[in-house]
Amino acid sequence: MRYIAAYLLLQLANPEATPSAADITKVVSAAGIDVDSERVEKLLAQLEGKNIAELIAEGKNKLASVPSGGAAPAGAAAAAGGAAPAAAEEKKEESEEESDDDMGFGLFD
């Protein structure tokens, strides 16, 4: 991810230029992160001859088709108003019960 981020930063700084391995290494090193030159070269090989704007647009379309069901329960709890504190208390009670379920045995005993 860090190499892609560096590539995109360099691309934003100069849209006409294609970032090189040395450019990416310089950006990542400036952040104090060790650079794996093999991964940088692999990234550049995969991006060679491709338009970044088109790749981002394709990625957005793919992400739009992925179902995400995590937000619905939070919205329902917020809509219920006073039910949210009761649900929090129930979860707290459950976690206390679960901690008693180990019956004195630890994970590394």
Short mmCIF file of N, CA, C and O in Angstrom, two decimals:
data_model
loop_
_atom_site.label_atom_id
_atom_site.label_comp_id
_atom_site.label_asym_id
_atom_site.label_seq_id
_atom_site.Cartn_x
_atom_site.Cartn_y
_atom_site.Cartn_z
N MET A 1 0.82 -1.18 0.00
CA MET A 1 0.00 0.00 0.00
C MET A 1 0.87 1.25 0.00
O MET A 1 0.52 2.24 -0.63
N ARG A 2 1.97 1.20 0.74
CA ARG A 2 2.82 2.39 0.84
C ARG A 2 3.43 2.77 -0.50
O ARG A 2 3.60 3.94 -0.80
N TYR A 3 3.74 1.77 -1.31
CA TYR A 3 4.34 2.04 -2.61
C TYR A 3 3.32 2.61 -3.59
O TYR A 3 3.63 3.50 -4.38
N ILE A 4 2.10 2.11 -3.49
CA ILE A 4 1.02 2.66 -4.32
C ILE A 4 0.74 4.10 -3.92
O ILE A 4 0.56 4.96 -4.77
N ALA A 5 0.71 4.35 -2.61
CA ALA A 5 0.47 5.71 -2.13
C ALA A 5 1.57 6.66 -2.62
O ALA A 5 1.28 7.77 -3.07
N ALA A 6 2.82 6.22 -2.54
CA ALA A 6 3.92 7.04 -3.02
C ALA A 6 3.80 7.30 -4.52
O ALA A 6 4.01 8.42 -5.00
N TYR A 7 3.44 6.26 -5.26
CA TYR A 7 3.26 6.39 -6.72
C TYR A 7 2.18 7.42 -7.01
O TYR A 7 2.36 8.30 -7.87
N LEU A 8 1.06 7.34 -6.31
CA LEU A 8 -0.04 8.27 -6.55
C LEU A 8 0.33 9.70 -6.16
O LEU A 8 -0.06 10.65 -6.85
N LEU A 9 1.07 9.86 -5.06
CA LEU A 9 1.52 11.19 -4.68
C LEU A 9 2.42 11.80 -5.76
O LEU A 9 2.28 12.98 -6.11
N LEU A 10 3.33 10.99 -6.26
CA LEU A 10 4.22 11.47 -7.32
C LEU A 10 3.44 11.80 -8.59
O LEU A 10 3.73 12.77 -9.28
N GLN A 11 2.43 10.99 -8.88
CA GLN A 11 1.59 11.22 -10.06
C GLN A 11 0.80 12.51 -9.92
O GLN A 11 0.64 13.27 -10.88
N LEU A 12 0.31 12.78 -8.70
CA LEU A 12 -0.41 14.03 -8.46
C LEU A 12 0.50 15.24 -8.58
O LEU A 12 0.09 16.30 -9.05
N ALA A 13 1.74 15.09 -8.13
CA ALA A 13 2.69 16.20 -8.18
C ALA A 13 3.06 16.56 -9.61
O ALA A 13 3.26 17.74 -9.92
N ASN A 14 3.14 15.56 -10.47
CA ASN A 14 3.51 15.81 -11.87
C ASN A 14 2.77 14.81 -12.76
O ASN A 14 3.29 13.74 -13.07
N PRO A 15 1.54 15.15 -13.17
CA PRO A 15 0.72 14.22 -13.96
C PRO A 15 1.34 13.79 -15.30
O PRO A 15 1.01 12.73 -15.81
N GLU A 16 2.23 14.60 -15.85
CA GLU A 16 2.83 14.25 -17.14
C GLU A 16 3.95 13.21 -17.02
O GLU A 16 4.29 12.53 -17.97
N ALA A 17 4.53 13.11 -15.83
CA ALA A 17 5.68 12.21 -15.64
C ALA A 17 5.22 10.87 -15.08
O ALA A 17 4.19 10.76 -14.42
N THR A 18 6.00 9.84 -15.37
CA THR A 18 5.76 8.53 -14.80
C THR A 18 6.78 8.31 -13.69
O THR A 18 7.98 8.36 -13.95
N PRO A 19 6.32 8.08 -12.47
CA PRO A 19 7.25 7.89 -11.36
C PRO A 19 8.17 6.68 -11.59
O PRO A 19 7.74 5.65 -12.08
N SER A 20 9.43 6.85 -11.21
CA SER A 20 10.40 5.76 -11.34
C SER A 20 10.59 5.08 -10.00
O SER A 20 10.10 5.55 -8.96
N ALA A 21 11.33 3.99 -10.00
CA ALA A 21 11.63 3.27 -8.76
C ALA A 21 12.41 4.18 -7.81
O ALA A 21 12.16 4.17 -6.60
N ALA A 22 13.32 4.97 -8.35
CA ALA A 22 14.10 5.89 -7.51
C ALA A 22 13.20 6.94 -6.87
O ALA A 22 13.38 7.29 -5.69
N ASP A 23 12.21 7.43 -7.62
CA ASP A 23 11.28 8.43 -7.08
C ASP A 23 10.46 7.84 -5.93
O ASP A 23 10.30 8.46 -4.88
N ILE A 24 9.94 6.64 -6.14
CA ILE A 24 9.13 5.98 -5.11
C ILE A 24 9.98 5.70 -3.88
O ILE A 24 9.56 5.93 -2.74
N THR A 25 11.20 5.23 -4.09
CA THR A 25 12.10 4.94 -2.98
C THR A 25 12.39 6.20 -2.18
O THR A 25 12.41 6.17 -0.95
N LYS A 26 12.58 7.31 -2.87
CA LYS A 26 12.86 8.58 -2.20
C LYS A 26 11.69 9.02 -1.32
O LYS A 26 11.88 9.44 -0.19
N VAL A 27 10.47 8.89 -1.84
CA VAL A 27 9.28 9.30 -1.08
C VAL A 27 9.08 8.40 0.14
O VAL A 27 8.85 8.88 1.25
N VAL A 28 9.17 7.10 -0.06
CA VAL A 28 8.95 6.16 1.05
C VAL A 28 10.05 6.31 2.10
O VAL A 28 9.77 6.30 3.30
N SER A 29 11.28 6.47 1.66
CA SER A 29 12.40 6.65 2.59
C SER A 29 12.26 7.95 3.39
O SER A 29 12.64 8.00 4.56
N ALA A 30 11.71 8.98 2.76
CA ALA A 30 11.51 10.26 3.45
C ALA A 30 10.54 10.11 4.63
O ALA A 30 10.61 10.86 5.60
N ALA A 31 9.67 9.12 4.54
CA ALA A 31 8.72 8.85 5.63
C ALA A 31 9.35 7.98 6.71
O ALA A 31 8.69 7.65 7.70
N GLY A 32 10.61 7.59 6.52
CA GLY A 32 11.30 6.78 7.51
C GLY A 32 10.97 5.30 7.43
O GLY A 32 11.11 4.57 8.40
N ILE A 33 10.55 4.84 6.26
CA ILE A 33 10.15 3.45 6.07
C ILE A 33 11.18 2.75 5.19
O ILE A 33 11.64 3.32 4.20
N ASP A 34 11.54 1.54 5.57
CA ASP A 34 12.46 0.75 4.75
C ASP A 34 11.77 0.37 3.44
O ASP A 34 10.59 0.04 3.43
N VAL A 35 12.54 0.38 2.37
CA VAL A 35 11.99 0.12 1.04
C VAL A 35 12.40 -1.27 0.57
O VAL A 35 13.56 -1.64 0.65
N ASP A 36 11.41 -2.01 0.08
CA ASP A 36 11.66 -3.31 -0.54
C ASP A 36 11.67 -3.06 -2.05
O ASP A 36 10.61 -2.94 -2.68
N SER A 37 12.86 -2.98 -2.63
CA SER A 37 12.99 -2.61 -4.04
C SER A 37 12.32 -3.63 -4.96
O SER A 37 11.84 -3.27 -6.04
N GLU A 38 12.25 -4.88 -4.53
CA GLU A 38 11.59 -5.91 -5.33
C GLU A 38 10.10 -5.61 -5.49
O GLU A 38 9.53 -5.74 -6.57
N ARG A 39 9.48 -5.16 -4.41
CA ARG A 39 8.05 -4.83 -4.47
C ARG A 39 7.81 -3.57 -5.30
O ARG A 39 6.80 -3.46 -6.00
N VAL A 40 8.72 -2.62 -5.22
CA VAL A 40 8.60 -1.40 -6.03
C VAL A 40 8.67 -1.76 -7.51
O VAL A 40 7.86 -1.29 -8.31
N GLU A 41 9.63 -2.61 -7.86
CA GLU A 41 9.78 -3.02 -9.27
C GLU A 41 8.54 -3.79 -9.75
O GLU A 41 8.09 -3.62 -10.88
N LYS A 42 7.99 -4.62 -8.87
CA LYS A 42 6.79 -5.39 -9.23
C LYS A 42 5.61 -4.44 -9.48
O LYS A 42 4.85 -4.61 -10.43
N LEU A 43 5.47 -3.44 -8.61
CA LEU A 43 4.40 -2.46 -8.78
C LEU A 43 4.54 -1.72 -10.11
O LEU A 43 3.58 -1.59 -10.86
N LEU A 44 5.75 -1.28 -10.40
CA LEU A 44 5.98 -0.55 -11.65
C LEU A 44 5.72 -1.43 -12.87
O LEU A 44 5.19 -0.97 -13.87
N ALA A 45 6.06 -2.71 -12.77
CA ALA A 45 5.80 -3.63 -13.88
C ALA A 45 4.30 -3.81 -14.10
O ALA A 45 3.83 -3.88 -15.24
N GLN A 46 3.54 -3.86 -13.01
CA GLN A 46 2.09 -4.04 -13.13
C GLN A 46 1.39 -2.78 -13.65
O GLN A 46 0.36 -2.86 -14.29
N LEU A 47 1.97 -1.61 -13.35
CA LEU A 47 1.35 -0.36 -13.77
C LEU A 47 1.85 0.14 -15.12
O LEU A 47 1.31 1.11 -15.66
N GLU A 48 2.84 -0.51 -15.68
CA GLU A 48 3.44 -0.05 -16.93
C GLU A 48 2.41 0.00 -18.06
O GLU A 48 1.69 -0.96 -18.32
N GLY A 49 2.32 1.16 -18.67
CA GLY A 49 1.43 1.34 -19.81
C GLY A 49 -0.03 1.52 -19.45
O GLY A 49 -0.89 1.53 -20.32
N LYS A 50 -0.34 1.66 -18.16
CA LYS A 50 -1.74 1.81 -17.74
C LYS A 50 -2.00 3.24 -17.28
O LYS A 50 -1.12 3.91 -16.75
N ASN A 51 -3.23 3.66 -17.46
CA ASN A 51 -3.66 4.98 -17.04
C ASN A 51 -4.21 4.89 -15.62
O ASN A 51 -5.15 4.15 -15.35
N ILE A 52 -3.63 5.65 -14.70
CA ILE A 52 -4.02 5.60 -13.29
C ILE A 52 -5.48 6.00 -13.11
O ILE A 52 -6.20 5.37 -12.33
N ALA A 53 -5.94 7.02 -13.80
CA ALA A 53 -7.33 7.47 -13.66
C ALA A 53 -8.30 6.35 -14.06
O ALA A 53 -9.32 6.14 -13.40
N GLU A 54 -7.97 5.62 -15.11
CA GLU A 54 -8.82 4.51 -15.55
C GLU A 54 -8.80 3.37 -14.52
O GLU A 54 -9.84 2.76 -14.24
N LEU A 55 -7.65 3.09 -13.94
CA LEU A 55 -7.56 2.04 -12.93
C LEU A 55 -8.38 2.39 -11.69
O LEU A 55 -9.06 1.53 -11.12
N ILE A 56 -8.34 3.66 -11.30
CA ILE A 56 -9.12 4.09 -10.14
C ILE A 56 -10.62 3.98 -10.44
O ILE A 56 -11.40 3.53 -9.61
N ALA A 57 -11.02 4.37 -11.65
CA ALA A 57 -12.44 4.27 -12.03
C ALA A 57 -12.90 2.81 -12.04
O ALA A 57 -14.00 2.49 -11.56
N GLU A 58 -12.06 1.91 -12.56
CA GLU A 58 -12.40 0.48 -12.54
C GLU A 58 -12.53 -0.03 -11.11
O GLU A 58 -13.44 -0.80 -10.80
N GLY A 59 -11.63 0.41 -10.25
CA GLY A 59 -11.68 -0.01 -8.85
C GLY A 59 -12.93 0.47 -8.15
O GLY A 59 -13.53 -0.25 -7.35
N LYS A 60 -13.35 1.70 -8.45
CA LYS A 60 -14.59 2.22 -7.86
C LYS A 60 -15.79 1.38 -8.27
O LYS A 60 -16.67 1.09 -7.47
N ASN A 61 -15.84 1.00 -9.55
CA ASN A 61 -16.94 0.18 -10.03
C ASN A 61 -16.96 -1.18 -9.34
O ASN A 61 -18.01 -1.71 -8.99
N LYS A 62 -15.77 -1.76 -9.15
CA LYS A 62 -15.69 -3.06 -8.47
C LYS A 62 -16.13 -2.94 -7.02
O LYS A 62 -16.84 -3.80 -6.50
N LEU A 63 -15.69 -1.88 -6.34
CA LEU A 63 -16.08 -1.69 -4.94
C LEU A 63 -17.57 -1.43 -4.79
O LEU A 63 -18.18 -1.82 -3.80
N ALA A 64 -18.16 -0.77 -5.77
CA ALA A 64 -19.59 -0.49 -5.71
C ALA A 64 -20.42 -1.76 -5.77
O ALA A 64 -21.52 -1.83 -5.23
N SER A 65 -19.87 -2.81 -6.38
CA SER A 65 -20.62 -4.06 -6.49
C SER A 65 -20.45 -4.97 -5.28
O SER A 65 -21.13 -5.97 -5.17
N VAL A 66 -19.57 -4.61 -4.35
CA VAL A 66 -19.34 -5.43 -3.17
C VAL A 66 -20.39 -5.09 -2.12
O VAL A 66 -20.55 -3.94 -1.74
N PRO A 67 -21.13 -6.10 -1.64
CA PRO A 67 -22.13 -5.81 -0.62
C PRO A 67 -21.47 -5.47 0.71
O PRO A 67 -20.46 -6.03 1.08
N SER A 68 -22.04 -4.51 1.40
CA SER A 68 -21.54 -4.14 2.72
C SER A 68 -22.73 -4.04 3.65
O SER A 68 -23.51 -3.11 3.59
N GLY A 69 -22.87 -5.00 4.51
CA GLY A 69 -24.03 -5.06 5.39
C GLY A 69 -23.75 -4.57 6.80
O GLY A 69 -24.59 -4.67 7.66
N GLY A 70 -22.58 -4.04 7.07
CA GLY A 70 -22.22 -3.65 8.42
C GLY A 70 -22.90 -2.39 8.91
O GLY A 70 -23.00 -2.17 10.10
N ALA A 71 -23.37 -1.52 8.06
CA ALA A 71 -23.89 -0.23 8.50
C ALA A 71 -25.36 -0.28 8.91
O ALA A 71 -25.81 0.55 9.66
N ALA A 72 -26.12 -1.23 8.46
CA ALA A 72 -27.55 -1.26 8.74
C ALA A 72 -27.87 -1.40 10.23
O ALA A 72 -28.70 -0.66 10.74
N PRO A 73 -27.25 -2.29 10.98
CA PRO A 73 -27.58 -2.39 12.41
C PRO A 73 -27.27 -1.11 13.17
O PRO A 73 -28.01 -0.73 14.06
N ALA A 74 -26.21 -0.42 12.84
CA ALA A 74 -25.87 0.82 13.53
C ALA A 74 -26.94 1.87 13.27
O ALA A 74 -27.33 2.62 14.15
N GLY A 75 -27.42 1.93 12.04
CA GLY A 75 -28.47 2.89 11.70
C GLY A 75 -29.76 2.56 12.41
O GLY A 75 -30.47 3.44 12.87
N ALA A 76 -30.09 1.31 12.55
CA ALA A 76 -31.31 0.91 13.24
C ALA A 76 -31.22 1.25 14.71
O ALA A 76 -32.20 1.70 15.32
N ALA A 77 -30.07 1.06 15.32
CA ALA A 77 -29.90 1.38 16.74
C ALA A 77 -30.01 2.88 16.97
O ALA A 77 -30.60 3.32 17.96
N ALA A 78 -29.47 3.66 16.06
CA ALA A 78 -29.55 5.11 16.19
C ALA A 78 -30.99 5.58 16.02
O ALA A 78 -31.43 6.51 16.68
N ALA A 79 -31.73 4.94 15.13
CA ALA A 79 -33.12 5.32 14.91
C ALA A 79 -33.99 4.97 16.11
O ALA A 79 -34.98 5.63 16.40
N ALA A 80 -33.62 3.93 16.84
CA ALA A 80 -34.41 3.49 17.99
C ALA A 80 -34.28 4.46 19.16
O ALA A 80 -35.11 4.47 20.06
N GLY A 81 -33.23 5.25 19.18
CA GLY A 81 -33.07 6.26 20.22
C GLY A 81 -32.65 5.67 21.54
O GLY A 81 -31.49 5.41 21.77
N GLY A 82 -33.59 5.45 22.46
CA GLY A 82 -33.28 4.97 23.80
C GLY A 82 -32.84 3.52 23.84
O GLY A 82 -32.36 3.05 24.86
N ALA A 83 -32.99 2.78 22.80
CA ALA A 83 -32.62 1.36 22.80
C ALA A 83 -31.11 1.17 22.77
O ALA A 83 -30.62 0.14 23.17
N ALA A 84 -30.37 2.15 22.32
CA ALA A 84 -28.92 2.01 22.20
C ALA A 84 -28.24 1.80 23.55
O ALA A 84 -27.41 0.92 23.68
N PRO A 85 -28.56 2.57 24.60
CA PRO A 85 -27.91 2.31 25.89
C PRO A 85 -28.24 0.93 26.45
O PRO A 85 -27.39 0.29 27.05
N ALA A 86 -29.45 0.46 26.25
CA ALA A 86 -29.83 -0.86 26.73
C ALA A 86 -29.02 -1.94 26.02
O ALA A 86 -28.59 -2.91 26.64
N ALA A 87 -28.80 -1.77 24.74
CA ALA A 87 -28.00 -2.73 23.99
C ALA A 87 -26.57 -2.74 24.48
O ALA A 87 -25.94 -3.80 24.57
N ALA A 88 -26.02 -1.59 24.82
CA ALA A 88 -24.66 -1.52 25.33
C ALA A 88 -24.55 -2.24 26.66
O ALA A 88 -23.57 -2.93 26.93
N GLU A 89 -25.58 -2.09 27.51
CA GLU A 89 -25.56 -2.79 28.80
C GLU A 89 -25.62 -4.30 28.60
O GLU A 89 -24.95 -5.05 29.30
N GLU A 90 -26.42 -4.75 27.64
CA GLU A 90 -26.52 -6.18 27.36
C GLU A 90 -25.18 -6.74 26.91
O GLU A 90 -24.76 -7.80 27.36
N LYS A 91 -24.48 -6.02 26.06
CA LYS A 91 -23.18 -6.48 25.58
C LYS A 91 -22.19 -6.55 26.73
O LYS A 91 -21.38 -7.45 26.80
N LYS A 92 -22.24 -5.59 27.64
CA LYS A 92 -21.33 -5.58 28.77
C LYS A 92 -21.59 -6.81 29.65
O LYS A 92 -20.67 -7.47 30.09
N GLU A 93 -22.87 -7.12 29.88
CA GLU A 93 -23.21 -8.29 30.68
C GLU A 93 -22.75 -9.57 30.00
O GLU A 93 -22.23 -10.47 30.65
N GLU A 94 -22.92 -9.67 28.68
CA GLU A 94 -22.48 -10.84 27.95
C GLU A 94 -20.98 -11.04 28.06
O GLU A 94 -20.51 -12.15 28.26
N SER A 95 -20.21 -9.95 27.96
CA SER A 95 -18.76 -10.10 28.01
C SER A 95 -18.33 -10.56 29.40
O SER A 95 -17.38 -11.31 29.54
N GLU A 96 -19.02 -10.14 30.46
CA GLU A 96 -18.70 -10.62 31.80
C GLU A 96 -19.00 -12.11 31.92
O GLU A 96 -18.23 -12.86 32.53
N GLU A 97 -20.10 -12.53 31.35
CA GLU A 97 -20.46 -13.95 31.38
C GLU A 97 -19.44 -14.78 30.61
O GLU A 97 -19.05 -15.85 31.04
N GLU A 98 -19.02 -14.29 29.46
CA GLU A 98 -18.07 -15.02 28.63
C GLU A 98 -16.73 -15.18 29.34
O GLU A 98 -16.07 -16.18 29.20
N SER A 99 -16.34 -14.19 30.14
CA SER A 99 -15.06 -14.30 30.83
C SER A 99 -15.11 -15.39 31.90
O SER A 99 -14.08 -15.95 32.25
N ASP A 100 -16.29 -15.72 32.41
CA ASP A 100 -16.42 -16.79 33.38
C ASP A 100 -16.41 -18.17 32.74
O ASP A 100 -16.24 -19.18 33.42
N ASP A 101 -16.59 -18.23 31.44
CA ASP A 101 -16.69 -19.50 30.75
C ASP A 101 -15.37 -20.25 30.65
O ASP A 101 -15.34 -21.43 30.34
N ASP A 102 -14.23 -19.59 30.92
CA ASP A 102 -12.96 -20.28 30.76
C ASP A 102 -12.70 -21.28 31.89
O ASP A 102 -11.81 -22.10 31.79
N MET A 103 -13.44 -21.21 32.98
CA MET A 103 -13.39 -22.15 34.10
C MET A 103 -11.98 -22.33 34.65
O MET A 103 -11.58 -23.42 35.04
N GLY A 104 -11.22 -21.25 34.67
CA GLY A 104 -9.90 -21.31 35.27
C GLY A 104 -8.80 -21.77 34.35
O GLY A 104 -7.65 -21.88 34.77
N PHE A 105 -9.11 -22.11 33.13
CA PHE A 105 -8.09 -22.55 32.20
C PHE A 105 -7.64 -21.37 31.35
O PHE A 105 -8.46 -20.72 30.73
N GLY A 106 -6.36 -21.14 31.27
CA GLY A 106 -5.84 -20.07 30.43
C GLY A 106 -5.46 -20.63 29.06
O GLY A 106 -5.33 -21.83 28.88
N LEU A 107 -5.27 -19.77 28.16
CA LEU A 107 -4.92 -20.17 26.80
C LEU A 107 -3.57 -20.88 26.74
O LEU A 107 -3.39 -21.82 25.99
N PHE A 108 -2.64 -20.46 27.59
CA PHE A 108 -1.30 -21.02 27.52
C PHE A 108 -0.94 -21.87 28.74
O PHE A 108 0.21 -22.13 29.01
N ASP A 109 -1.94 -22.34 29.49
CA ASP A 109 -1.68 -23.20 30.66
C ASP A 109 -1.35 -24.61 30.26
O ASP A 109 -1.83 -25.18 29.37
#
